[in-house]
Coordinates of N, CA and C and ligand atoms in Angstrom, one line a residue:
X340 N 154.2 -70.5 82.5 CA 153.9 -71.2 81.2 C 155.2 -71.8 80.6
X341 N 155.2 -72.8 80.2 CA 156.3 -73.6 79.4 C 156.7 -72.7 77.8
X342 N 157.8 -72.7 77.9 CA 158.6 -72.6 76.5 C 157.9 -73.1 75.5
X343 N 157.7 -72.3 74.5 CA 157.2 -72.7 73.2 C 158.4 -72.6 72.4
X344 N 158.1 -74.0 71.7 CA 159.4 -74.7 70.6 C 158.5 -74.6 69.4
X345 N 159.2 -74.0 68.4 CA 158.9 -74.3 66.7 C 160.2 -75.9 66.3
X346 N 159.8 -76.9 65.9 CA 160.7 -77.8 65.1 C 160.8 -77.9 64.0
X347 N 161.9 -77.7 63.4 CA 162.0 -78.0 61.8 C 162.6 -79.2 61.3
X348 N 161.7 -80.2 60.2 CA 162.4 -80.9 60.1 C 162.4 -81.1 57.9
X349 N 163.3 -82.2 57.6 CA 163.2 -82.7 56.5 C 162.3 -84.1 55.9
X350 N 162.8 -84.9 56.6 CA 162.6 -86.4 56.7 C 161.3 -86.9 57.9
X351 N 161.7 -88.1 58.2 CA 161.1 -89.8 59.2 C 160.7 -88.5 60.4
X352 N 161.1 -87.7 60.7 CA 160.8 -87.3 61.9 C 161.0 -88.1 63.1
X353 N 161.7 -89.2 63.5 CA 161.6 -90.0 64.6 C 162.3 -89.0 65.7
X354 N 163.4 -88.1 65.6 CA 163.5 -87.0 66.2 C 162.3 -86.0 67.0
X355 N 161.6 -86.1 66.5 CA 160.5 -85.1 66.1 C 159.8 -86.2 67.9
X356 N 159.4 -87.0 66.8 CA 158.4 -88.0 67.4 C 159.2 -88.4 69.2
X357 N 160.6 -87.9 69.1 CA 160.9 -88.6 70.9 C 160.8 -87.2 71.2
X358 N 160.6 -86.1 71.0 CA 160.4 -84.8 71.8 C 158.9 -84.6 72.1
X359 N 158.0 -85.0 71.0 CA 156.5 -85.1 71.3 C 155.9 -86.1 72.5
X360 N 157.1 -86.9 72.8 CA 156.6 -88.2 73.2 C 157.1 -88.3 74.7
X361 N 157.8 -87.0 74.7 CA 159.2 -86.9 76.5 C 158.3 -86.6 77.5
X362 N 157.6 -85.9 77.4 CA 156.5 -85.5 78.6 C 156.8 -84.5 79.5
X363 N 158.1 -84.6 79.5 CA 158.7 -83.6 81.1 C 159.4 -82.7 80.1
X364 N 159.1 -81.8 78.9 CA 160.3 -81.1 78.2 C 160.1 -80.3 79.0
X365 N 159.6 -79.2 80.0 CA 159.1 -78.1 80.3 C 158.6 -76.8 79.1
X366 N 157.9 -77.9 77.7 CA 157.7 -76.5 77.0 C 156.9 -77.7 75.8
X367 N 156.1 -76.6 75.0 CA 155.4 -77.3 74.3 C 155.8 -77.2 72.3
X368 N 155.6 -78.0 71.2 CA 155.9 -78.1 70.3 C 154.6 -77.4 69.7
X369 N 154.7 -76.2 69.1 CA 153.5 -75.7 69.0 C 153.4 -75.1 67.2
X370 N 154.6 -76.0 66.6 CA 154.4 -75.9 65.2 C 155.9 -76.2 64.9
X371 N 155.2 -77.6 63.6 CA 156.5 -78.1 63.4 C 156.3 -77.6 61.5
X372 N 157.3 -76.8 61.2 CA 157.7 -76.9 59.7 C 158.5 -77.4 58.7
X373 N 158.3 -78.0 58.0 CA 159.3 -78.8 56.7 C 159.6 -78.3 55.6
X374 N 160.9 -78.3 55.2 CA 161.4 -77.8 53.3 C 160.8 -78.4 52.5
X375 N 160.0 -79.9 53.2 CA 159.3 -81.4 52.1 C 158.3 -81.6 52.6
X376 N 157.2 -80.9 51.4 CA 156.1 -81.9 51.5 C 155.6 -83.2 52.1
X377 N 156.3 -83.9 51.4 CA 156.5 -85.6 51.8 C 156.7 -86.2 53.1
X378 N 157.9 -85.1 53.8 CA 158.2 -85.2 55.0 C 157.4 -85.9 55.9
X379 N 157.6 -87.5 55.9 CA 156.8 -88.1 57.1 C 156.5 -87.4 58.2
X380 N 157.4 -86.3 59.3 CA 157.4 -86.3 60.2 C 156.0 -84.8 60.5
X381 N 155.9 -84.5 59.0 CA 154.4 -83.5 59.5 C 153.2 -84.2 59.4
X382 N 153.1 -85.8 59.5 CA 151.8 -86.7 60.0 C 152.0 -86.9 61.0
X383 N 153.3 -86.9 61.3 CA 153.9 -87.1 62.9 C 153.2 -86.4 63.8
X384 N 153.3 -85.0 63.3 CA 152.6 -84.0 64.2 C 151.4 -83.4 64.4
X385 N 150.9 -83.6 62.9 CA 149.4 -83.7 62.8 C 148.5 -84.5 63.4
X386 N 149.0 -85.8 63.8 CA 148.6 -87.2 64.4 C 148.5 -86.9 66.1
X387 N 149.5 -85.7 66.2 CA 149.0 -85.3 67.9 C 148.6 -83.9 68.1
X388 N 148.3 -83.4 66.8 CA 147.0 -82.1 66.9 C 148.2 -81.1 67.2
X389 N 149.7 -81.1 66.7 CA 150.4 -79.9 66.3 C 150.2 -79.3 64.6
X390 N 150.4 -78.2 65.3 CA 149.9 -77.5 63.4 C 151.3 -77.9 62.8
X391 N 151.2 -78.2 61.8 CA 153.0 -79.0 61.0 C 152.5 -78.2 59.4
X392 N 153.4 -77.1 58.7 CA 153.4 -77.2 57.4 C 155.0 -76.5 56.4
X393 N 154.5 -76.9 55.2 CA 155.6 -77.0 54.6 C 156.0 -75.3 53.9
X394 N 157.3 -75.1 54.1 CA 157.8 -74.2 53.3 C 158.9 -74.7 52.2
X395 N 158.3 -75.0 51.0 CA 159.1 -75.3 50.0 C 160.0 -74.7 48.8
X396 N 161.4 -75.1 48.9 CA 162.2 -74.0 48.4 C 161.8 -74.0 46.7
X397 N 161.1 -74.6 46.6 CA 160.1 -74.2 44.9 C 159.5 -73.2 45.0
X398 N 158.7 -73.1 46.0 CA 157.8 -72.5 45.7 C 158.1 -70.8 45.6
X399 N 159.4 -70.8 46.0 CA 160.0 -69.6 45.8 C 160.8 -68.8 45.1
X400 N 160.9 -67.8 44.3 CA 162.1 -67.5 43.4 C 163.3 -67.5 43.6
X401 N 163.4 -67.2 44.9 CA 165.1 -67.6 45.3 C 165.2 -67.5 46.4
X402 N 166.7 -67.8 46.9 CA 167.0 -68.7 47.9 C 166.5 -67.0 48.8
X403 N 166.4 -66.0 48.6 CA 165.9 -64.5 49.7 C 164.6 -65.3 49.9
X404 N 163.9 -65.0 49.3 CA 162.9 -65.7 49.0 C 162.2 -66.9 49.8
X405 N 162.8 -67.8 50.0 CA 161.9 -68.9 50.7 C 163.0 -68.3 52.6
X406 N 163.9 -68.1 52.7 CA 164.5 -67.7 53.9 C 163.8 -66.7 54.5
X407 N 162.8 -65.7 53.8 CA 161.9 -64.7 54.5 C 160.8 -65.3 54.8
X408 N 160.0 -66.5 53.7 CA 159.0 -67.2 54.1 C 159.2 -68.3 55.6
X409 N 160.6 -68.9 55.0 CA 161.2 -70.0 56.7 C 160.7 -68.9 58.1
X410 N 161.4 -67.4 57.8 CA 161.2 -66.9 59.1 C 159.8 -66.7 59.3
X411 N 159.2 -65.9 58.2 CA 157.4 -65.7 58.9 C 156.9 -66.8 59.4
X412 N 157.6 -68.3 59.1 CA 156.7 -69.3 59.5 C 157.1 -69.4 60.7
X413 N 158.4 -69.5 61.2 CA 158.4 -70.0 62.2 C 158.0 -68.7 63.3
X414 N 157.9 -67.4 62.9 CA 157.8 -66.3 63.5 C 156.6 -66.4 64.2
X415 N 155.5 -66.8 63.1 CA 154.3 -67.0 63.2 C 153.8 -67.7 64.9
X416 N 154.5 -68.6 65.0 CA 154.7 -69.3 66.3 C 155.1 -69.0 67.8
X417 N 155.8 -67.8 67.0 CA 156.3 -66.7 68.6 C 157.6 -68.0 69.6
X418 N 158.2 -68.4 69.2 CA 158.9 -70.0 69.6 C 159.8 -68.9 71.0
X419 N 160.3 -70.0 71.8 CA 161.4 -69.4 73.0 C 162.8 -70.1 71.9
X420 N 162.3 -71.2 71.3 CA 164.0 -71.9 70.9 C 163.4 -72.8 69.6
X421 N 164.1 -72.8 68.6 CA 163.8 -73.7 67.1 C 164.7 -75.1 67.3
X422 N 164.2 -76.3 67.2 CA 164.9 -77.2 67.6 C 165.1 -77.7 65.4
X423 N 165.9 -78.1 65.4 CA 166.5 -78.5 64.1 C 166.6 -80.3 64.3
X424 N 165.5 -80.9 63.7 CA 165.6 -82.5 63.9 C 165.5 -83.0 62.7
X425 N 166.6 -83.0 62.2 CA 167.0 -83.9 60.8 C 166.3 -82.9 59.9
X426 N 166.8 -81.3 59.8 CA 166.4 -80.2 59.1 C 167.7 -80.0 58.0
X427 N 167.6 -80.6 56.7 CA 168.5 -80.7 55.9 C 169.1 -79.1 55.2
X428 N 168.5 -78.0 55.6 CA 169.1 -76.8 54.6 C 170.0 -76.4 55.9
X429 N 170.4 -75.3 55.3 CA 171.5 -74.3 55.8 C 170.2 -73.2 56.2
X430 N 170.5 -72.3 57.4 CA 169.3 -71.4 57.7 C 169.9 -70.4 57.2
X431 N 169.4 -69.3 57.3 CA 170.2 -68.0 56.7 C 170.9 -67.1 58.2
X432 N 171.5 -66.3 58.3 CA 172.6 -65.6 59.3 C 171.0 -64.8 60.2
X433 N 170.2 -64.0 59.7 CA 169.3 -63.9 59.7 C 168.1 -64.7 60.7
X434 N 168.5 -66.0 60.3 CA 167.5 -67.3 61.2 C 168.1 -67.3 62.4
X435 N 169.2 -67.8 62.1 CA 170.3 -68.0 63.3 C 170.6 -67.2 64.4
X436 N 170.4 -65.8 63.9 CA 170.1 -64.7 65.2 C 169.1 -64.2 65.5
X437 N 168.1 -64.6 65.2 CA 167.2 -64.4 65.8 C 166.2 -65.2 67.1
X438 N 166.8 -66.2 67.2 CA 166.5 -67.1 67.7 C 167.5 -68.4 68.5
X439 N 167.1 -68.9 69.7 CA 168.4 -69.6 70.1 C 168.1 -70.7 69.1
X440 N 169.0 -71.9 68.5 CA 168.3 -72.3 67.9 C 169.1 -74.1 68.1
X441 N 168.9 -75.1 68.2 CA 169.2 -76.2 68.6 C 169.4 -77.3 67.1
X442 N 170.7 -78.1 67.2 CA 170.7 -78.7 66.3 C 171.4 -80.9 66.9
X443 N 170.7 -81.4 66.1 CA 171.1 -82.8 66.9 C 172.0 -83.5 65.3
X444 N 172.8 -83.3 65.5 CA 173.8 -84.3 64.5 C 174.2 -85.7 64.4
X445 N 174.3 -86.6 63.5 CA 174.8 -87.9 63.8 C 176.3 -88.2 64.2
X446 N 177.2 -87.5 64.4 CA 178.3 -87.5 64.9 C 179.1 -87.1 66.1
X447 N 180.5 -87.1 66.4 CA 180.9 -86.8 67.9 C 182.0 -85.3 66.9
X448 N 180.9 -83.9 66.8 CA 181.7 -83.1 66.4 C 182.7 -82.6 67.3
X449 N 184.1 -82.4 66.4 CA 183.7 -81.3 65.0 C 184.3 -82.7 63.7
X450 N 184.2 -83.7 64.4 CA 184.4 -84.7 63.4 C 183.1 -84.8 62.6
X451 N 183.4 -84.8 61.2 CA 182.4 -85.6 60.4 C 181.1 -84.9 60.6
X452 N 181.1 -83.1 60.0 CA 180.2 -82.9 59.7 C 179.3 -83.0 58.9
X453 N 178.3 -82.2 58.1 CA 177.6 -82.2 56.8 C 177.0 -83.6 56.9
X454 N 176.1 -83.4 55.7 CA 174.9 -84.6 55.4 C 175.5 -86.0 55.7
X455 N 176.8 -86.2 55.1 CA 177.4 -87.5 55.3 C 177.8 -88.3 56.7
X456 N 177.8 -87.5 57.4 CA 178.4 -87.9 58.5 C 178.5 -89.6 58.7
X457 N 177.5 -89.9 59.2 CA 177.6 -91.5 59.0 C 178.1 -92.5 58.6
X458 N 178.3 -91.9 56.8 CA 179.0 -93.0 56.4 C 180.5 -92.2 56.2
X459 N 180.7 -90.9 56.0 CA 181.6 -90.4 56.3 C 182.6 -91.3 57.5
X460 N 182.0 -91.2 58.5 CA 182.9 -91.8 59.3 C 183.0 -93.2 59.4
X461 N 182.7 -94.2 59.0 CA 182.7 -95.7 58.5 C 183.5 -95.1 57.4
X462 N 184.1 -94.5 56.4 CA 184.8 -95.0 55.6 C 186.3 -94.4 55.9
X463 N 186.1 -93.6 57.1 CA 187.2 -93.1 57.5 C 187.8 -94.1 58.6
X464 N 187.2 -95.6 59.0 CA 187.7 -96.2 59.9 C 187.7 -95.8 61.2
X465 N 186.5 -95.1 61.7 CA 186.7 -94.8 63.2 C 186.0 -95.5 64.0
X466 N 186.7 -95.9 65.1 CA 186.1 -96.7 65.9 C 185.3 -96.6 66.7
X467 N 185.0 -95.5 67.1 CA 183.8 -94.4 67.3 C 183.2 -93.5 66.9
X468 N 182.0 -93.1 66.9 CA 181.4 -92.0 66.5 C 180.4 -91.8 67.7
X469 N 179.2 -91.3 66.7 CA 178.1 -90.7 68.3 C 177.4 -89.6 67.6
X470 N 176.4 -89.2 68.7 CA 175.2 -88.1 68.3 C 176.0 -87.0 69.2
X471 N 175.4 -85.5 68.7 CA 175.8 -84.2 68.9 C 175.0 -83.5 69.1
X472 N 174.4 -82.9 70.4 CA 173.2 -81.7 70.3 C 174.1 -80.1 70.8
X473 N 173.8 -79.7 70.0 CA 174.0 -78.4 69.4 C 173.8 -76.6 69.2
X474 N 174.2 -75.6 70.1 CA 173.4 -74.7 69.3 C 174.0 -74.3 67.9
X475 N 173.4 -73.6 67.2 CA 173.8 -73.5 66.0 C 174.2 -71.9 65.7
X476 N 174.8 -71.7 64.7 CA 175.3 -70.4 64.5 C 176.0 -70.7 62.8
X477 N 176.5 -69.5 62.4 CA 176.4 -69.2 61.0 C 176.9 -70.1 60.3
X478 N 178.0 -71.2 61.2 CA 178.6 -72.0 60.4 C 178.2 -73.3 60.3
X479 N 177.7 -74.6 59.1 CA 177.4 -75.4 59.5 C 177.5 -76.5 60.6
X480 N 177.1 -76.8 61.2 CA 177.4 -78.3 62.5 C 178.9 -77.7 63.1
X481 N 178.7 -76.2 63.6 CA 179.5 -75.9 64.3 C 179.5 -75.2 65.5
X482 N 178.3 -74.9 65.7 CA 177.9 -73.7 67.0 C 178.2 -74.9 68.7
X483 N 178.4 -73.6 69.6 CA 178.4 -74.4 70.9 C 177.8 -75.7 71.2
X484 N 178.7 -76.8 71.8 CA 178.1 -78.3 72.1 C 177.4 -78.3 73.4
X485 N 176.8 -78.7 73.4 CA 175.3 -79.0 74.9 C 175.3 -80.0 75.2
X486 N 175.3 -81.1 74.4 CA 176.2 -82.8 74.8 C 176.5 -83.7 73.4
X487 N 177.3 -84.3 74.0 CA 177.4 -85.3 73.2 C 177.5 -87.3 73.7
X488 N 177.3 -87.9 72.6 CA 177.6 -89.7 73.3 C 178.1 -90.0 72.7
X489 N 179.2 -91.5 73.0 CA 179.8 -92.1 71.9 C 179.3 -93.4 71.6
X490 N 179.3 -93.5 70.1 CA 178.5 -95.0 69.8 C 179.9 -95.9 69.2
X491 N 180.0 -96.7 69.6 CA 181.2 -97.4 68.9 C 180.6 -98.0 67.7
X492 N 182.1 -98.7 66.6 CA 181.6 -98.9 65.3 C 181.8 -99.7 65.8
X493 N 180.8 -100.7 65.0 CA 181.3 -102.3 64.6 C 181.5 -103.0 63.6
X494 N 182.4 -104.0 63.4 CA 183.2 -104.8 62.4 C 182.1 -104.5 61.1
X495 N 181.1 -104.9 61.5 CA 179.9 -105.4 60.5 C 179.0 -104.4 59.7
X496 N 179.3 -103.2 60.8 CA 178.6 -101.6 60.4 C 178.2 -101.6 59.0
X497 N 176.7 -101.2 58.7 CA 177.0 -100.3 57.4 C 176.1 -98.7 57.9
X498 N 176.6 -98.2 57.1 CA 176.0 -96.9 57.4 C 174.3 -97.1 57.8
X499 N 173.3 -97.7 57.1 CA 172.4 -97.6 57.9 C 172.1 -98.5 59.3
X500 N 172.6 -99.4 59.5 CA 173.1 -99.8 61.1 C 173.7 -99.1 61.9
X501 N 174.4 -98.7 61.6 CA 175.0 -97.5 62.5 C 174.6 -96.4 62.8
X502 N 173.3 -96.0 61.9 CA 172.7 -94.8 61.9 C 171.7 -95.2 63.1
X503 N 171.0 -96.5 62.8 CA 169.7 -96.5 63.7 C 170.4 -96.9 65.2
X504 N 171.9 -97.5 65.6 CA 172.2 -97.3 66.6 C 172.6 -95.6 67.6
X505 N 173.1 -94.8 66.3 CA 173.3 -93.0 67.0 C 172.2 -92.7 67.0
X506 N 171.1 -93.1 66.4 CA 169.4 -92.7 66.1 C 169.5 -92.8 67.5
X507 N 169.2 -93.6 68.3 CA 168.3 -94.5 69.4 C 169.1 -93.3 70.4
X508 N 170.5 -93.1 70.4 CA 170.9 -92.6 71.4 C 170.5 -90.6 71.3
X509 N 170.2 -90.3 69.8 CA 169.3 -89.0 69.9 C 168.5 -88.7 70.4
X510 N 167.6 -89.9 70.3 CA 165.9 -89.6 70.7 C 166.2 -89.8 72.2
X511 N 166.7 -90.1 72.8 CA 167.2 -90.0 74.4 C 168.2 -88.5 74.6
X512 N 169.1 -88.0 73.7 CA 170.0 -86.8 74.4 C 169.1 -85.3 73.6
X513 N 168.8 -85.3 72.3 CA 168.2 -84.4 72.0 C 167.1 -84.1 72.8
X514 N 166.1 -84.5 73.4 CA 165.1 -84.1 74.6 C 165.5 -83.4 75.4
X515 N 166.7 -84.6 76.2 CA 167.2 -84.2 77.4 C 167.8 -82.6 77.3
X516 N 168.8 -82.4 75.9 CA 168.9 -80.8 75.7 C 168.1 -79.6 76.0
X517 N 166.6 -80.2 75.3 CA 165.9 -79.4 75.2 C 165.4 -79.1 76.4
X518 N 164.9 -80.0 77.3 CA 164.7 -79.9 78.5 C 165.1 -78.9 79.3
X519 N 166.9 -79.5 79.3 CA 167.6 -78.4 79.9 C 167.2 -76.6 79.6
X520 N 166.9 -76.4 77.8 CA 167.0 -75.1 77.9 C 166.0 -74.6 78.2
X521 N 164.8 -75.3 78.0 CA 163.1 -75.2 78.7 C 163.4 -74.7 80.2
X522 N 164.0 -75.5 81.2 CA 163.9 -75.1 82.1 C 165.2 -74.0 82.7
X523 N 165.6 -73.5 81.8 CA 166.5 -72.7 82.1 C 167.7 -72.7 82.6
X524 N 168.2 -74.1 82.4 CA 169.6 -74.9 82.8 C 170.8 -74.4 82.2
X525 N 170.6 -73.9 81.2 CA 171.7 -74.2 79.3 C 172.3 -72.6 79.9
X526 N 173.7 -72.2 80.2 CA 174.3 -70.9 79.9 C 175.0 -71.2 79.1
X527 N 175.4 -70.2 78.2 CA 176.7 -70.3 76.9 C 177.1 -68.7 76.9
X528 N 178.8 -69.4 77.2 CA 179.8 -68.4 77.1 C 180.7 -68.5 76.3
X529 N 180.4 -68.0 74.8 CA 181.6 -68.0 73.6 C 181.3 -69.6 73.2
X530 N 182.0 -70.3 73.4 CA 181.9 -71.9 72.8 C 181.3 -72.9 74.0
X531 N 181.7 -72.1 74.6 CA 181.6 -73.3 76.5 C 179.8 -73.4 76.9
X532 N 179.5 -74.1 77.0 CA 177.7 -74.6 77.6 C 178.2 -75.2 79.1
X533 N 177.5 -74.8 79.7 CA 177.7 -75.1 81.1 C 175.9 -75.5 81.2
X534 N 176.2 -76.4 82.1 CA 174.4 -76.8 82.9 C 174.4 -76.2 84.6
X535 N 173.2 -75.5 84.6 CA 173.3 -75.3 85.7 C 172.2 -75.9 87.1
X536 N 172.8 -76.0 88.0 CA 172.4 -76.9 88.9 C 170.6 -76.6 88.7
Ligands
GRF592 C1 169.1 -87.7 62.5 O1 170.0 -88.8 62.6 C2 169.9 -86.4 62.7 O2 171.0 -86.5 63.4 C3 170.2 -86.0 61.3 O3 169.1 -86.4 60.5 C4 168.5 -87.5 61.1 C5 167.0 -87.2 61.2 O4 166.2 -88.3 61.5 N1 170.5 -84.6 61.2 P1 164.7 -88.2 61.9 O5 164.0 -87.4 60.7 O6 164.6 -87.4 63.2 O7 164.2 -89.6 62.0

């Protein structure tokens, strides 16, 4: 049987939508959850008969609080690995070990972490950037790298041009990630990710 994936996301879900859409992941999306309501990307999933719902940090008295609810939900799913596609919170130390847990970034870390990255790096003048897939661990956009690409800037860049160019190249490497750990490729030693034949 294929690997079962829980995904979390915030937002568009187009993340969401190239892992639903890969065919060869070796494992299935078998419940996607969101911090937002609104979150396009739980029509996304609904639209191909995955259960998708929201855990909202209102609806809870505090930040203990909705981090015990994040886990029963995703628990609920019994997941092999939590893929993180444009999942805007911080998980708790708690989430993070419990599970292997995958994260796809807009940048070529450990450059230009956090929400900004994008334009972060447009205003720092770099003449490259790129997308980041990730495992994740206690510290933000910093756990072991699995791969990375570089997108170059251009003259003309603004941060949302530039995003839907590292976009285009996520929905192509975040799959391919996951794939790998579906089919049991992905070893990690301390910082180092090796693929194996
Ligand atoms: C992606 O660019 C990802 O790198 C960042 O958030 C964005 C999510 O986009 N963390 P989407 O919701 O998958 O369309």
């Amino acid at each position: 049987m294929g690997k079962q994936l829980v995904v979390l996301i915030s937002g568009t879900g187009s993340n969401l939508q190239a892992l639903l859409d890969h065919g060869a992941l070796g494992g299935e999306v078998n419940r996607v959850v969101s911090d937002r309501p609104d979150a396009a990307g739980l029509e996304r999933a609904r639209a191909r008969g995955v259960d998708a719902v929201c855990v909202a940090p209102g609806a809870h008295d505090d930040r203990r609080g909705w981090d015990a609810a994040l886990c029963d939900a995703v628990a609920a799913a019994a997941p092999d690995l939590v893929v993180l596609a444009g999942f805007m919170r911080i998980l708790s130390p708690a989430f993070v070990n419990r599970w292997p847990v995958l994260n796809v970034h807009p940048s070529l870390l450990p450059a230009f972490p956090g929400a900004r990255a994008v334009a972060d790096a447009l205003d720092w003048g770099v003449k490259l950037t790129g997308a980041t897939v990730h495992f994740v661990d206690e510290e933000v956009d910093h756990g072991p790298i699995v791969a990375q690409e570089a997108v170059p800037v251009r003259p003309d860049d603004t941060p949302a041009s530039l995003h839907r160019r590292i976009q285009a190249v996520e929905h192509r490497l975040l799959p391919e990630c996951v794939a790998l750990f579906c089919h049991d490729r992905l070893a990690v030693r301390g910082r180092q990710v090796s693929v194996r034949a």
